[in-house]
Coordinates of C-alpha atoms in Angstrom, one line a residue:
M1 CA -7.4 25.9 7.9
G2 CA -5.0 26.3 5.0
Q3 CA -1.5 25.0 5.1
R4 CA 0.8 27.2 7.2
R5 CA 4.4 27.8 6.3
L6 CA 7.3 30.1 7.1
L7 CA 8.2 32.8 4.7
G8 CA 10.5 31.5 2.1
Q9 CA 9.8 27.9 3.0
R10 CA 8.5 25.7 0.3
P11 CA 5.3 23.7 1.1
R12 CA 6.0 20.0 1.8
P13 CA 4.9 17.8 -1.1
A14 CA 2.3 15.1 -0.4
A15 CA 3.7 11.7 0.1
L16 CA 3.9 9.6 -3.0
P17 CA 2.2 6.2 -3.1
P18 CA 4.4 3.1 -2.9
R19 CA 5.6 1.8 -6.1
D20 CA 3.0 0.1 -8.3
R21 CA 0.2 0.9 -5.8
L22 CA -2.8 2.2 -7.7
T23 CA -4.8 5.0 -6.0
R24 CA -8.5 4.5 -6.2
I25 CA -10.4 7.6 -7.1
P26 CA -14.2 7.6 -6.8
G27 CA -15.9 7.6 -10.2
H28 CA -12.7 6.6 -12.1
R29 CA -11.5 3.2 -13.3
Q30 CA -8.2 2.0 -12.0
R31 CA -5.4 1.9 -14.5
Q32 CA -3.0 -1.1 -14.7
P33 CA 0.7 -0.5 -14.2
Q34 CA 2.5 0.8 -17.3
R35 CA 4.6 -2.3 -17.7
L36 CA 1.5 -4.4 -18.2
R37 CA 0.8 -2.4 -21.4
L38 CA 4.2 -3.0 -23.0
T39 CA 4.0 -4.6 -26.4
K40 CA 7.6 -4.0 -27.8
P41 CA 10.9 -5.6 -26.8
I42 CA 12.6 -4.2 -23.6
A43 CA 16.0 -4.4 -22.1
Y44 CA 17.4 -3.8 -18.6
F45 CA 21.1 -3.0 -18.1
I46 CA 21.6 -2.9 -14.3
G47 CA 24.6 -2.4 -12.1
G48 CA 24.1 -5.6 -10.1
P49 CA 22.9 -6.1 -6.5
S50 CA 24.8 -3.0 -5.3
D51 CA 22.7 -0.8 -7.8
I52 CA 19.9 1.1 -6.0
A53 CA 17.7 0.3 -9.0
Y54 CA 18.3 -3.5 -8.8
P55 CA 15.3 -4.5 -6.6
N56 CA 12.9 -2.6 -8.7
A57 CA 14.3 -4.0 -11.9
I58 CA 14.1 -7.6 -10.6
D59 CA 10.5 -6.9 -9.5
D60 CA 9.6 -5.5 -12.9
W61 CA 11.2 -8.5 -14.6
G62 CA 9.0 -10.9 -12.8
K63 CA 5.9 -9.1 -13.7
L64 CA 6.4 -8.4 -17.4
P65 CA 3.5 -9.4 -19.8
A66 CA 3.6 -13.0 -21.0
G67 CA 5.3 -13.3 -24.3
L68 CA 7.1 -10.0 -24.2
P69 CA 10.7 -10.2 -25.7
A70 CA 13.0 -9.0 -22.9
F71 CA 16.7 -9.0 -22.0
M72 CA 18.3 -8.3 -18.6
G73 CA 22.1 -7.8 -18.2
N74 CA 23.6 -7.2 -14.7
L75 CA 27.2 -6.1 -14.3
N76 CA 28.1 -5.6 -10.7
V77 CA 29.5 -2.1 -10.8
G78 CA 26.8 -0.2 -8.9
H79 CA 24.4 2.5 -9.9
G80 CA 25.3 4.5 -13.0
G81 CA 27.1 1.6 -14.6
T82 CA 30.3 2.6 -16.5
Y83 CA 28.8 5.5 -18.4
T84 CA 31.3 8.0 -16.9
Q85 CA 34.1 6.1 -18.6
T86 CA 35.3 6.9 -22.2
N87 CA 32.5 6.1 -24.6
G88 CA 30.4 4.8 -21.7
G89 CA 32.7 1.9 -21.0
E90 CA 31.3 -1.6 -21.0
F91 CA 27.7 -0.3 -20.5
G92 CA 28.1 2.0 -23.5
R93 CA 29.5 -0.8 -25.7
V94 CA 26.6 -3.1 -24.8
A95 CA 23.9 -0.5 -25.2
V96 CA 25.2 0.4 -28.7
L97 CA 25.1 -3.3 -29.7
Y98 CA 21.5 -3.6 -28.5
L99 CA 20.4 -0.5 -30.4
K100 CA 22.1 -1.8 -33.5
W101 CA 20.2 -5.0 -33.2
R102 CA 16.8 -3.4 -32.5
L103 CA 17.0 -0.3 -34.6
K104 CA 19.1 -1.5 -37.5
N105 CA 18.2 -5.2 -37.6
D106 CA 21.9 -6.1 -37.1
T107 CA 21.6 -9.8 -36.3
T108 CA 25.4 -10.0 -35.7
A109 CA 24.9 -7.5 -32.8
G110 CA 21.9 -9.5 -31.7
T111 CA 23.9 -12.6 -31.1
N112 CA 25.2 -10.9 -28.0
F113 CA 21.8 -11.1 -26.4
V114 CA 20.0 -14.3 -27.8
G115 CA 20.5 -17.9 -26.9
T116 CA 22.3 -19.9 -24.2
N117 CA 25.7 -19.1 -25.9
C118 CA 25.0 -15.4 -26.5
G119 CA 28.0 -13.0 -26.6
L120 CA 27.3 -11.7 -23.1
C121 CA 26.6 -15.2 -21.7
N122 CA 29.3 -16.8 -19.6
T123 CA 31.1 -13.5 -19.2
Q124 CA 31.2 -10.9 -16.3
W125 CA 27.6 -10.1 -17.2
Q126 CA 24.8 -12.0 -15.5
V127 CA 22.2 -12.6 -18.2
Q128 CA 18.5 -13.3 -18.2
Q129 CA 16.4 -13.7 -21.4
K130 CA 12.7 -14.0 -22.2
N131 CA 11.1 -14.8 -25.6
L132 CA 14.2 -13.6 -27.7
T133 CA 14.9 -14.6 -31.2
L134 CA 17.2 -13.0 -33.8
G135 CA 14.5 -13.0 -36.4
G136 CA 12.1 -10.7 -34.6
D137 CA 9.3 -11.3 -32.2
P138 CA 9.0 -15.0 -31.3
S139 CA 6.2 -17.3 -32.4
P140 CA 3.9 -18.3 -29.5
S141 CA 5.4 -21.2 -27.6
P142 CA 3.3 -24.3 -26.8
S143 CA 1.1 -23.8 -23.8
S144 CA -1.3 -25.9 -21.7
G145 CA -4.4 -24.7 -19.9
T146 CA -7.8 -25.6 -18.6
G147 CA -10.4 -23.6 -16.8
G148 CA -9.6 -20.1 -17.9
C149 CA -5.8 -19.8 -18.2
S150 CA -2.9 -21.0 -20.2
V151 CA 0.8 -21.4 -19.2
T152 CA 4.2 -21.6 -20.8
Y153 CA 7.5 -22.8 -19.3
S154 CA 11.0 -21.8 -20.5
V155 CA 14.5 -22.3 -19.1
Q156 CA 16.1 -18.8 -19.0
D157 CA 19.6 -20.0 -18.0
Q158 CA 21.3 -23.4 -17.5
W159 CA 24.7 -24.2 -16.0
A160 CA 26.4 -27.2 -14.6
G161 CA 24.2 -28.2 -11.6
G162 CA 21.6 -25.5 -11.8
F163 CA 19.1 -23.4 -13.8
V164 CA 16.7 -20.5 -13.8
A165 CA 13.2 -21.0 -15.3
N166 CA 10.3 -18.7 -16.1
V167 CA 6.6 -19.5 -16.2
N168 CA 4.1 -17.2 -18.0
V169 CA 0.4 -17.4 -17.0
T170 CA -2.2 -15.9 -19.3
A171 CA -5.9 -15.5 -18.6
G172 CA -8.3 -16.8 -21.3
G173 CA -11.3 -15.1 -22.8
S174 CA -12.6 -14.1 -19.3
A175 CA -11.1 -12.4 -16.3
I176 CA -9.9 -14.7 -13.5
D177 CA -9.5 -14.0 -9.8
G178 CA -6.5 -16.3 -9.2
W179 CA -4.5 -19.2 -10.8
R180 CA -2.9 -22.5 -9.9
V181 CA -0.1 -24.0 -11.9
A182 CA 0.7 -27.7 -11.8
L183 CA 4.5 -28.0 -12.4
T184 CA 6.1 -31.3 -12.9
L185 CA 9.9 -31.1 -12.7
P186 CA 12.3 -33.5 -14.4
A187 CA 13.9 -36.2 -12.3
G188 CA 16.7 -34.8 -10.1
A189 CA 15.5 -31.2 -10.4
T190 CA 14.6 -29.2 -7.2
I191 CA 13.5 -25.7 -6.5
I192 CA 15.8 -23.6 -4.4
S193 CA 13.9 -20.3 -4.5
L194 CA 10.8 -19.1 -6.2
W195 CA 9.4 -15.5 -6.8
N196 CA 6.0 -14.0 -7.7
G197 CA 4.2 -17.2 -6.7
V198 CA 3.7 -19.5 -3.7
N199 CA 4.9 -23.1 -4.2
T200 CA 3.8 -26.3 -2.5
G201 CA 6.7 -28.8 -2.8
T202 CA 10.1 -28.4 -4.3
S203 CA 10.6 -31.5 -6.5
G204 CA 8.5 -33.8 -8.7
A205 CA 4.9 -32.6 -8.8
V206 CA 4.8 -29.0 -7.5
T207 CA 1.9 -26.7 -7.2
V208 CA 2.4 -22.9 -7.6
T209 CA -0.4 -20.4 -6.8
N210 CA -0.6 -16.7 -7.3
Q211 CA 0.6 -14.0 -4.9
S212 CA -1.9 -11.5 -3.6
Y213 CA -0.8 -8.9 -6.2
N214 CA -0.8 -11.0 -9.4
G215 CA -3.8 -13.4 -9.2
R216 CA -6.5 -11.2 -10.6
L217 CA -6.1 -11.0 -14.4
S218 CA -8.4 -9.5 -17.0
A219 CA -9.1 -11.4 -20.2
G220 CA -5.9 -12.0 -22.1
Q221 CA -3.7 -10.4 -19.5
G222 CA -0.6 -12.2 -18.4
T223 CA 1.8 -12.5 -15.4
S224 CA 4.7 -14.7 -14.6
F225 CA 6.7 -16.3 -11.9
G226 CA 10.2 -17.7 -11.9
F227 CA 12.5 -19.9 -9.9
Q228 CA 16.0 -21.1 -9.4
G229 CA 16.7 -24.8 -9.2
N230 CA 19.3 -27.5 -8.9
G231 CA 19.7 -30.0 -11.7
T232 CA 18.4 -29.7 -15.2
G233 CA 15.4 -27.5 -16.1
A234 CA 14.6 -28.9 -19.5
G235 CA 11.7 -31.3 -19.7
A236 CA 9.4 -29.8 -17.1
T237 CA 5.6 -29.8 -17.9
V238 CA 3.0 -27.3 -16.8
T239 CA -0.8 -26.9 -16.7
C240 CA -2.9 -24.0 -15.4
T241 CA -6.3 -23.7 -13.9
A242 CA -8.2 -20.6 -12.7
A243 CA -8.6 -20.6 -8.9

């Protein structure tokens, strides 16, 4: 029987699939999420943990392609930022600086987003960075890999007594069904929390394996995990093997 509805009542739309869930259609190849096809620099300007978009932004951040230049700035003012203020307020000011950098190659504006002493660093903004340089897209960073995958490690933020690090995992010339990263932390460093991976151990020699959603990678495809730690993040070493 067809759908019944009252006169003047709109039909109820079908439920949308959960975010990032891919619907399998017989006879059609599944498509990877749009963010995995990104090749150009990206920036997130979020209103902090009280922003309804915050959880999705953090989830996206952890799953961006390896090597993609990316910036995230969080200002804890809630959803909508400060755009209702004159000239967009602080969000408007920062957005203009970012566009001047990216669209007009204004490296003075770019210094607000690049490096541990960037213009937005150590301010009311909470900053995260990936693969950013003032001179354009970064050169590939040293990586180590065996058995079908390579891995790079970078410290995204460092402060007195703590740090945030990011680890990019990339499949080699063939698809892999899972990965395992051997992470050796510098003396005195410990993991407090880790996302987009499963860790065994929190200090010294640590093993991190994939989550159920980011283990299967096609040839050349990348994923990443990150963690917050105590101590100093510089000096860690990483190797990767396909599971």
